[in-house]
mmCIF file of C-alpha atoms in Angstrom:
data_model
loop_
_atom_site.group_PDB
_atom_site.id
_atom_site.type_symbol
_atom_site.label_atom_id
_atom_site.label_comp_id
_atom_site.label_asym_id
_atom_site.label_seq_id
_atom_site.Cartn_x
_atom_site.Cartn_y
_atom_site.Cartn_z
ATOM 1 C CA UNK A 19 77.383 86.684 59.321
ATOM 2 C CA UNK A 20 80.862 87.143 59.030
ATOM 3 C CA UNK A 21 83.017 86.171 62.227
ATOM 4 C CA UNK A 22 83.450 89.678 64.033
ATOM 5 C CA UNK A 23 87.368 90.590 64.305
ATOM 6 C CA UNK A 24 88.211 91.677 67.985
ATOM 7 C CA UNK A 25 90.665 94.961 68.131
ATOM 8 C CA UNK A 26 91.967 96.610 70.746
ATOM 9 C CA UNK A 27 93.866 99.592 71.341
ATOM 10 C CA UNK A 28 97.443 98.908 71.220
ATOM 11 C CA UNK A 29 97.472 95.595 69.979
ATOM 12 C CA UNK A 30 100.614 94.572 67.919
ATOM 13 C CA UNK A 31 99.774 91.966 64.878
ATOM 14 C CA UNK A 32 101.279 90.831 62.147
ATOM 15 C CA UNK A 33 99.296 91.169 58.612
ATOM 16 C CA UNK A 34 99.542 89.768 55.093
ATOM 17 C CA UNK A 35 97.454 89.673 51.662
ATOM 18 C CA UNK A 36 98.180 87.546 48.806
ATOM 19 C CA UNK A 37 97.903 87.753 45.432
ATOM 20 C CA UNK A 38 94.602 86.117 43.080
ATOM 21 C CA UNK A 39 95.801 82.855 42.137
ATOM 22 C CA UNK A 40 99.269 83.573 43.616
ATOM 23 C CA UNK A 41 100.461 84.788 40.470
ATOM 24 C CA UNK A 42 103.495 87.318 40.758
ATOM 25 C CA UNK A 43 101.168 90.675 40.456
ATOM 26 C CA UNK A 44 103.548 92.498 43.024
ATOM 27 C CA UNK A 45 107.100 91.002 41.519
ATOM 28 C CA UNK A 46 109.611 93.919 41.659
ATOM 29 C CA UNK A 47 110.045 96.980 40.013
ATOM 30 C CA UNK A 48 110.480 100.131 40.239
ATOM 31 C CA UNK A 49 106.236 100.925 39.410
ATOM 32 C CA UNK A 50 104.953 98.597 42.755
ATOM 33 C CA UNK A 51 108.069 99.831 44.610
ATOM 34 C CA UNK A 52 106.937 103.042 44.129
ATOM 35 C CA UNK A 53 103.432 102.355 44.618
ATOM 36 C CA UNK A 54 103.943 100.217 47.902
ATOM 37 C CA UNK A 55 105.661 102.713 50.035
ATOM 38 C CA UNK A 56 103.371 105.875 48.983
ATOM 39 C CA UNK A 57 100.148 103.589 49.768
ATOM 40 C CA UNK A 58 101.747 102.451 53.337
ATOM 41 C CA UNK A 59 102.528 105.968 53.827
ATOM 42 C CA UNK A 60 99.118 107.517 53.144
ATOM 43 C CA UNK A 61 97.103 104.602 54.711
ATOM 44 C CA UNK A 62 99.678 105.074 58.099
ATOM 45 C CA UNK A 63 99.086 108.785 58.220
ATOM 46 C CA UNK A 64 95.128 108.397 57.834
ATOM 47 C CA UNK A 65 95.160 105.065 60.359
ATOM 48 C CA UNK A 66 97.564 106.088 62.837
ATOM 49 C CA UNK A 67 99.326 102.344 62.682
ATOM 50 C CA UNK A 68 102.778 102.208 63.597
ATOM 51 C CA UNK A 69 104.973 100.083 61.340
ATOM 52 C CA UNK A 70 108.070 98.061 62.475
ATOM 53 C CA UNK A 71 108.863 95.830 59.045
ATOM 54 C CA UNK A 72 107.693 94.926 55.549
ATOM 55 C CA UNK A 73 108.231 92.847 52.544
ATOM 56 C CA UNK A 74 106.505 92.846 49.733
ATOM 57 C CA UNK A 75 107.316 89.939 47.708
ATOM 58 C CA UNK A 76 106.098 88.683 44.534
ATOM 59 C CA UNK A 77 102.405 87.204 45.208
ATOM 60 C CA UNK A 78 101.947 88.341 48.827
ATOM 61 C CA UNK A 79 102.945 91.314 51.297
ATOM 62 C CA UNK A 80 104.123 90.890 54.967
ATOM 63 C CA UNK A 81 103.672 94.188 57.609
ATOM 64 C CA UNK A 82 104.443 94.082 61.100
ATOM 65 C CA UNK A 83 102.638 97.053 63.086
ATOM 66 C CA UNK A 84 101.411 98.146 66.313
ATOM 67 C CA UNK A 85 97.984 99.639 66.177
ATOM 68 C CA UNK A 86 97.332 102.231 68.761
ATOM 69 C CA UNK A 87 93.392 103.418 67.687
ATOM 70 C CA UNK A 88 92.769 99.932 66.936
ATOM 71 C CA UNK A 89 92.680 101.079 63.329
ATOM 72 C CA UNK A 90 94.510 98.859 61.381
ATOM 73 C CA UNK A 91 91.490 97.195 59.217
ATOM 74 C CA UNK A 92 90.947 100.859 58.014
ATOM 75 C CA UNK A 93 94.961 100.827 57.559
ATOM 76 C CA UNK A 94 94.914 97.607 55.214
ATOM 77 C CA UNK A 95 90.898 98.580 53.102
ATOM 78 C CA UNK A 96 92.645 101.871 52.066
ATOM 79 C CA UNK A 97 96.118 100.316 51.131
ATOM 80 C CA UNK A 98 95.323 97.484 49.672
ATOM 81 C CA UNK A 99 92.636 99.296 47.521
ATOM 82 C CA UNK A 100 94.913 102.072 46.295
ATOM 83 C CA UNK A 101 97.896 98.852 45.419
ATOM 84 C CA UNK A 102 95.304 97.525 43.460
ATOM 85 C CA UNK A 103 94.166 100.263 40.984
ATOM 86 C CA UNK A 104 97.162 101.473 40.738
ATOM 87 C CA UNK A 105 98.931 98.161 40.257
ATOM 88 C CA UNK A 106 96.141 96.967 37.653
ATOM 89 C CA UNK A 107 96.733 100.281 35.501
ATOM 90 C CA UNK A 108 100.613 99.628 35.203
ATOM 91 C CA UNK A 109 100.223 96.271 33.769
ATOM 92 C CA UNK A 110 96.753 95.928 32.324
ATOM 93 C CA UNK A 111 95.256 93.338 34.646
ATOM 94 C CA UNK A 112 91.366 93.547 34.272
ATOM 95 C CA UNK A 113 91.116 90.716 36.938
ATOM 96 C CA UNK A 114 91.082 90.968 40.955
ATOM 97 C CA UNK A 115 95.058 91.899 42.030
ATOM 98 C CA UNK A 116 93.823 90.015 45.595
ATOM 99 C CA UNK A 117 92.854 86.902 46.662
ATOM 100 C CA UNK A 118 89.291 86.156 47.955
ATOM 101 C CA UNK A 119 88.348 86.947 51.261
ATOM 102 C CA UNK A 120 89.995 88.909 53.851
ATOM 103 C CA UNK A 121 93.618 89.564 55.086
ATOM 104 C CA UNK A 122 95.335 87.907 57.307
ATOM 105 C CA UNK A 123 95.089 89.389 60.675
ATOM 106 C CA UNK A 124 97.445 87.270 63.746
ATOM 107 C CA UNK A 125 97.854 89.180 66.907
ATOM 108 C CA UNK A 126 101.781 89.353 68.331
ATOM 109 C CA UNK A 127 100.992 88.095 72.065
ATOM 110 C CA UNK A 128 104.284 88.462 73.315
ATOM 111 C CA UNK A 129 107.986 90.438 72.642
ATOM 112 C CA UNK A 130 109.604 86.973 71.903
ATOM 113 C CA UNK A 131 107.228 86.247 69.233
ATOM 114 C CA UNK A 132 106.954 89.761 67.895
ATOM 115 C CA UNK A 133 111.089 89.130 67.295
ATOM 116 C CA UNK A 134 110.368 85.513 65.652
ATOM 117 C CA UNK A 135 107.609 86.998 62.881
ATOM 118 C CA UNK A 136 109.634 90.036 62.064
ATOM 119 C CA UNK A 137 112.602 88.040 61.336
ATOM 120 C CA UNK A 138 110.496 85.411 59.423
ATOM 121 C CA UNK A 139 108.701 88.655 57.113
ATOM 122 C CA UNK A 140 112.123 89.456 56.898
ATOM 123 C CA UNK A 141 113.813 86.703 55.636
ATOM 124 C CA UNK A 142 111.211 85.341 53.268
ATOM 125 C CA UNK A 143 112.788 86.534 50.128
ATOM 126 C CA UNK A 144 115.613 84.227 51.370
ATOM 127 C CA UNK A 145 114.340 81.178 52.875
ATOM 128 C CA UNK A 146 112.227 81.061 48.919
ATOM 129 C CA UNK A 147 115.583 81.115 47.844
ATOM 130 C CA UNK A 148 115.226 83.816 45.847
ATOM 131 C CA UNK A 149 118.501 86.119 47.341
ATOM 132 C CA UNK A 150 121.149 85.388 49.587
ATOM 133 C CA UNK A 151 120.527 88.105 51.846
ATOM 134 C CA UNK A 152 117.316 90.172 53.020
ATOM 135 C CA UNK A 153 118.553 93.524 51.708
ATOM 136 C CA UNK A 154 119.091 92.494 48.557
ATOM 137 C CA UNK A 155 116.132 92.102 47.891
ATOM 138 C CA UNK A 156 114.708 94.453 45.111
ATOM 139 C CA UNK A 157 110.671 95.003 45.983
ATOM 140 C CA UNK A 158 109.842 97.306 48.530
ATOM 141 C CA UNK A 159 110.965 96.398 52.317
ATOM 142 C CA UNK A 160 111.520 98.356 55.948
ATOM 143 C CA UNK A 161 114.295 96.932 57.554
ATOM 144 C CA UNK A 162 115.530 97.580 61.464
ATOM 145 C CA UNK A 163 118.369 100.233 59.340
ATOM 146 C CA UNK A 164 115.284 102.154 58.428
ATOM 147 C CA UNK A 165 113.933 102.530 62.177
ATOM 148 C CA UNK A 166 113.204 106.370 63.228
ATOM 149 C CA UNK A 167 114.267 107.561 59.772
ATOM 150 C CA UNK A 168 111.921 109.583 57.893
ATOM 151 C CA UNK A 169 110.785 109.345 54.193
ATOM 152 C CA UNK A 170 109.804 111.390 52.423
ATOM 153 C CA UNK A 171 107.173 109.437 49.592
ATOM 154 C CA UNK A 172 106.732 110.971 46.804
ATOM 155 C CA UNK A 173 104.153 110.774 44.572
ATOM 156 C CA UNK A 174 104.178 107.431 41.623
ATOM 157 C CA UNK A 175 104.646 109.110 38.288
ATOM 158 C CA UNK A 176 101.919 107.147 36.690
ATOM 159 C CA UNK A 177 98.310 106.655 37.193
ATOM 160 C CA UNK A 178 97.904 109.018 40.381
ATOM 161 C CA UNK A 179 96.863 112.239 39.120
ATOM 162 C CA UNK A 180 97.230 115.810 40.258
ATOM 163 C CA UNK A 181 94.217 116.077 42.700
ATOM 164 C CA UNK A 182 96.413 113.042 45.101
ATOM 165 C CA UNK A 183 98.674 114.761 47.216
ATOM 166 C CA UNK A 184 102.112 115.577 46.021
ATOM 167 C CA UNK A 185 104.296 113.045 48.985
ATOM 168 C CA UNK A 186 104.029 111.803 52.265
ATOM 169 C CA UNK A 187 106.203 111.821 55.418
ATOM 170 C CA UNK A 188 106.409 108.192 56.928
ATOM 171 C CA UNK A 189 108.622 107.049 60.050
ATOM 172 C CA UNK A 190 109.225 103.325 60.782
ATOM 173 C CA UNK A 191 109.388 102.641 64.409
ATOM 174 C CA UNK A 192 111.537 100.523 66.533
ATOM 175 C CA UNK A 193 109.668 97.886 68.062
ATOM 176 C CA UNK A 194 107.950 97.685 71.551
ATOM 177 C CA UNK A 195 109.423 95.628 74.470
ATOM 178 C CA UNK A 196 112.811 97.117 73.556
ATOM 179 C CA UNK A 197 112.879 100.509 75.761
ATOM 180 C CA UNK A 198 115.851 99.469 77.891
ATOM 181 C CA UNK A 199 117.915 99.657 74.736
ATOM 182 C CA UNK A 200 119.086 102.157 72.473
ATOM 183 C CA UNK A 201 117.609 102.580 68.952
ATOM 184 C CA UNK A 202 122.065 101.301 67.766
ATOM 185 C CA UNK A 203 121.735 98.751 70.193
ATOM 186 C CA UNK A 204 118.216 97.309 68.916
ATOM 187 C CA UNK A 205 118.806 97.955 64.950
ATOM 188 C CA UNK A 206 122.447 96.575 65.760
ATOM 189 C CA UNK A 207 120.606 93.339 67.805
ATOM 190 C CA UNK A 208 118.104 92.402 65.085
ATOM 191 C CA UNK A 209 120.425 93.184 62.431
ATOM 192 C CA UNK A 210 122.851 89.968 64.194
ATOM 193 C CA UNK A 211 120.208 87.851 64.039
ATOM 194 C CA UNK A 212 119.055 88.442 60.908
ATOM 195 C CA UNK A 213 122.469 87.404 59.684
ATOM 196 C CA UNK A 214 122.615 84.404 62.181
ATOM 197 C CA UNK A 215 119.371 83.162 60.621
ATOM 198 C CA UNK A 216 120.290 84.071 56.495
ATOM 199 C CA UNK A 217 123.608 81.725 57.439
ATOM 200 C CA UNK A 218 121.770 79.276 58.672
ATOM 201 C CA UNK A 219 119.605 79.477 55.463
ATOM 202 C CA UNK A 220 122.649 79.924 53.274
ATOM 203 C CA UNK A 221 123.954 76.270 55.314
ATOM 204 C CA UNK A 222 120.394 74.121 54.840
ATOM 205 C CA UNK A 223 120.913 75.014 51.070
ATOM 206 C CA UNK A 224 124.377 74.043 50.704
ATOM 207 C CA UNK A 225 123.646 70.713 51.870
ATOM 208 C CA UNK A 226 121.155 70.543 49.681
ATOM 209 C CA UNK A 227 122.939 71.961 46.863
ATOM 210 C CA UNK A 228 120.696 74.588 45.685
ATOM 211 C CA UNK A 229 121.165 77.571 44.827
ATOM 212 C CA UNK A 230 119.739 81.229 45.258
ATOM 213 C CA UNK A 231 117.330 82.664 41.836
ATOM 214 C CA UNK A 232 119.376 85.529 42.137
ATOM 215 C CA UNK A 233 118.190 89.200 41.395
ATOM 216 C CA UNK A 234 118.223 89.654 37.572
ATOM 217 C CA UNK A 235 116.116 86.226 37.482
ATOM 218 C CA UNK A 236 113.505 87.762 39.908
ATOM 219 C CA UNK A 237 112.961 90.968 38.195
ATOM 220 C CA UNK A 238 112.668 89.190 34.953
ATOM 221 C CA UNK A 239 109.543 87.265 36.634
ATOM 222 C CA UNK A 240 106.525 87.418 34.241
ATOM 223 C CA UNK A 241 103.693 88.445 36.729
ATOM 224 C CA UNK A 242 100.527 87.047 35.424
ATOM 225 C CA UNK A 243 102.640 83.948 36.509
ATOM 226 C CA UNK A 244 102.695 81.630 39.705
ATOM 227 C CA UNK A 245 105.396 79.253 41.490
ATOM 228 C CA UNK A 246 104.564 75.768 40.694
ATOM 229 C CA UNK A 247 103.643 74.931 43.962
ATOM 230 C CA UNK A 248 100.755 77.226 44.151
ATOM 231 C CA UNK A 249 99.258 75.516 41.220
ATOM 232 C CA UNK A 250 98.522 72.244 43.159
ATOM 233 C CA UNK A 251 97.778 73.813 46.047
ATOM 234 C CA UNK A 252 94.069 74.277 46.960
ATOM 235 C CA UNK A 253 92.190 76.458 49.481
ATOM 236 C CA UNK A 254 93.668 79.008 51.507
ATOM 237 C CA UNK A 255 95.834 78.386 54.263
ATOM 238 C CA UNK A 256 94.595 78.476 57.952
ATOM 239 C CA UNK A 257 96.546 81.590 59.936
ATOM 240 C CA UNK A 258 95.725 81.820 63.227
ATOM 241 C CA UNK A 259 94.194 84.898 65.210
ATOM 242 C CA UNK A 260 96.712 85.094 67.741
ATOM 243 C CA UNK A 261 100.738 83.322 67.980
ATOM 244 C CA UNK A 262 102.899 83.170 71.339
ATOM 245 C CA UNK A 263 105.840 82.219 72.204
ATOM 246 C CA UNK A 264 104.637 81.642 75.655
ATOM 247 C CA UNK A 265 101.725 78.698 75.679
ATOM 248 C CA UNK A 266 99.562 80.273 78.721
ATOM 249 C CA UNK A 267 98.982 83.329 76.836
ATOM 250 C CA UNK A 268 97.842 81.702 74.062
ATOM 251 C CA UNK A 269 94.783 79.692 76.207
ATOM 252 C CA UNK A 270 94.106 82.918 77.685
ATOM 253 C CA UNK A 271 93.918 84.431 74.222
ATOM 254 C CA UNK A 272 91.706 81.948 72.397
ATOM 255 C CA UNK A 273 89.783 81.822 75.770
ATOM 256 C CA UNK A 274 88.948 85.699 75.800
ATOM 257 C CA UNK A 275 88.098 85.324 71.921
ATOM 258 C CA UNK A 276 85.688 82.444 72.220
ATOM 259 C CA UNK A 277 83.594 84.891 75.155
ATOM 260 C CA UNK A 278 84.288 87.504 72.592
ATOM 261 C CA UNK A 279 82.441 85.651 70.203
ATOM 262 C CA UNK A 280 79.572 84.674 71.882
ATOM 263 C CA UNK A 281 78.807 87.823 74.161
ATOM 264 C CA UNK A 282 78.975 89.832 70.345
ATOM 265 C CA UNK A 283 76.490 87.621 69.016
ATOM 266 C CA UNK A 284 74.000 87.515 72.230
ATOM 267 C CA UNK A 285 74.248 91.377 71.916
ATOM 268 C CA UNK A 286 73.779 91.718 68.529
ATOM 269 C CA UNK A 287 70.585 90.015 68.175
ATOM 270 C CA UNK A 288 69.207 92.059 70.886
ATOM 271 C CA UNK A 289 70.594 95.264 69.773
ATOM 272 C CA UNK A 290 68.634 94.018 66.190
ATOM 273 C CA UNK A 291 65.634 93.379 68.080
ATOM 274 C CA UNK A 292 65.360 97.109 69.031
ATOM 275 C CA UNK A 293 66.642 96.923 72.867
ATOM 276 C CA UNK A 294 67.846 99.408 74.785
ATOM 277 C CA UNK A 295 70.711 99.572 76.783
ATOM 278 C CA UNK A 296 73.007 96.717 74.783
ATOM 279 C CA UNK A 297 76.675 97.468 75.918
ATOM 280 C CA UNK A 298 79.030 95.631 73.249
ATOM 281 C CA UNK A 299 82.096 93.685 74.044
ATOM 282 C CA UNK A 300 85.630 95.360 74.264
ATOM 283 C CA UNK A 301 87.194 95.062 70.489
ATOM 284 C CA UNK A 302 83.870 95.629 68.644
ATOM 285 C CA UNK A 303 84.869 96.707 65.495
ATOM 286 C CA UNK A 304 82.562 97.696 62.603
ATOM 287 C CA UNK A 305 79.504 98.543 64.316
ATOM 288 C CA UNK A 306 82.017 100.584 67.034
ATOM 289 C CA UNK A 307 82.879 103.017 64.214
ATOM 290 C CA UNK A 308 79.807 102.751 61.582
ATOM 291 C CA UNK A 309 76.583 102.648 64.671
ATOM 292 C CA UNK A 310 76.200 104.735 67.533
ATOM 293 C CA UNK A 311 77.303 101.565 70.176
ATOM 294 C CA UNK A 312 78.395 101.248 73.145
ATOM 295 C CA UNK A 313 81.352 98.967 74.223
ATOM 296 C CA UNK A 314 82.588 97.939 77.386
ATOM 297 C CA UNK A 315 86.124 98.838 78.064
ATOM 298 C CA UNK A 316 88.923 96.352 77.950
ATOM 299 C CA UNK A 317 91.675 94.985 80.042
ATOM 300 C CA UNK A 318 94.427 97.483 80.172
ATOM 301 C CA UNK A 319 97.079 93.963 81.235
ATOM 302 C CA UNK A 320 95.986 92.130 77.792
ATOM 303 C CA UNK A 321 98.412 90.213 76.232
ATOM 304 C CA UNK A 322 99.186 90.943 73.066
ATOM 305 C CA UNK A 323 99.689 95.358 74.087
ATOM 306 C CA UNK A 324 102.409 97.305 73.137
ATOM 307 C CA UNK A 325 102.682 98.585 76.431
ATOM 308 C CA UNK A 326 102.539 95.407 78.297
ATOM 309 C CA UNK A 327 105.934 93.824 76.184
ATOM 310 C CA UNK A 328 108.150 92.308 78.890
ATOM 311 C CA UNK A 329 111.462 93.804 78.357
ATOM 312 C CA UNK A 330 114.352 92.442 75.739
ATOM 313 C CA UNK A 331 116.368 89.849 77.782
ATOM 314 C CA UNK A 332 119.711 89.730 75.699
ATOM 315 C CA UNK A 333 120.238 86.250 76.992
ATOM 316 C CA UNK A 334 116.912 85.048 75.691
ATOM 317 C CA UNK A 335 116.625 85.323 72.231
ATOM 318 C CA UNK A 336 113.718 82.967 71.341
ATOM 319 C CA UNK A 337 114.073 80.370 68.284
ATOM 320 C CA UNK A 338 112.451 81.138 65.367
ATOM 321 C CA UNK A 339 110.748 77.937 64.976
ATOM 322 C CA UNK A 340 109.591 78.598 68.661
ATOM 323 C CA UNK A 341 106.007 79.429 67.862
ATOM 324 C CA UNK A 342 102.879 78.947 69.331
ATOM 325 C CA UNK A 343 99.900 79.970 67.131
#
């Protein structure tokens, strides 16, 4: 049996899928750019997920979200399906556009880590070294500038046909945990650190003397490629469930998982066996929406809530190598 994933109302998490064989399937263009934001659109509207940020890069995706029905497995099944049809029609890929196995699914415990994994989503085009600055980045992104503005997604002109509907209206959100300031004051806020950090970058590599790819090099990718490094690597990498920036909630968090774990499983092979009255842990997910089971409710103080973000301290803007996960 697969390991059960626990979701909650509410919860914020950050999510990415990559790419079979880490070849550059997704590299930029103006086909998955168009494909990527009509896909997040329709799977947000059916889902109900919130999203803060995303980056698509060239053999992987990053979103940051906040799911308030606790539907955000729903969100990524439907999205990642449609990016794959459509994707494998545009460039005649017969193989599987993901890898094997799931996405990655790690829930945001706290504000001050929340702010660390947006800023790492959105910086990876230039920590790769592939541009010198996150906007310039050609594939499909949501940046803190596109916060509370709607878009209006039209419809791809190839491969969807007439029967999909015609667009889509999709607003990014600000983030949680910053209510106490205005939607200038946060965009203008994550918008200095992003630069803070891309300096940084931009410093490490001088030293270092390399230099950035650079956008014409980028979209002349071939995609049924893959970085070198991939090609040695083997396995997948281990993400974990849940990442704080402060430890405690962390033991808490792997604590209420492990219980999790086994109180699903105790339940489950009585529910099986034909008893009456099993009562499912809070966060049961499949059989929740697919069986007619009941679930205890959950913890309305649980780490890792929208609602339950301490506010933004302007003094105390975490490192972004300040990560516990």
């Amino acid at each position: 049996m697969t390991r059960p994933r626990r979701h909650i109302e509410g919860q914020v998490a950050a999510l990415t899928r990559r790419t079979a064989g880490g070849r550059f399937l997704t590299r930029p263009d103006a086909n998955i750019n168009a494909i990527a934001a009509y896909e997040f659109a329709r799977a947000a509207d059916r889902s109900g997920v919130v999203v803060h940020g995303t980056m698509v890069m060239s053999n992987h995706l990053h979103i940051v979200l906040t799911d308030p029905q606790a539907r955000r497995s729903e969100f990524m099944r439907d999205a990642m399906a449609g990016f794959s049809r459509a994707r494998k029609d545009c460039i005649g890929f017969d193989g599987s556009l993901w890898d094997n196995g799931s996405y990655c699914d790690t829930v945001l415990l706290d504000r001050e880590v929340f702010e660390i994994q947006l800023l790492y989503v959105l910086l990876n085009p230039v920590k790769a070294g592939l541009v010198r600055r996150a906007k310039d980045w050609p594939g499909f992104k949501i940046m803190p500038s596109d916060w509370e503005k709607p878009m209006r997604v039209p419809r791809p002109d190839s491969y969807y046909g007439d029967d999909q509907p015609e667009s889509f209206e999709f607003i990014p959100r600000r983030p949680p945990g910053y209510d106490d300031m205005s939607l200038e004051e946060v965009v203008a806020y994550f918008e200095k650190r992003l630069r803070e950090e891309e300096n940084e970058i931009h410093r490490q590599r001088k030293k270092k003397r390399r230099r950035f790819l650079g956008i014409k090099a980028v979209l002349a990718t071939n995609p049924f490629d893959c970085a070198k490094d991939l090609r040695r690597k083997k396995g997948r990498q281990s993400v974990p469930r849940y990442a704080a920036f402060h430890p405690e909630l962390l033991e808490q968090a792997v604590s209420r998982e492990r219980a999790f774990q086994s109180a699903y499983r105790r339940v489950r092979k009585r529910w099986i066996a034909g008893k009456k009255r099993c009562v499912f842990p809070c966060g049961t997910l499949w059989l929740r929406r697919h069986s007619p089971v009941k679930c205890r409710e959950g913890d309305p103080n649980e780490a890792g809530l929208a609602a339950n973000y301490a506010p933004h301290s302007p003094t105390g803007a975490p490192a972004c190598e300040a990560l516990a996960g």
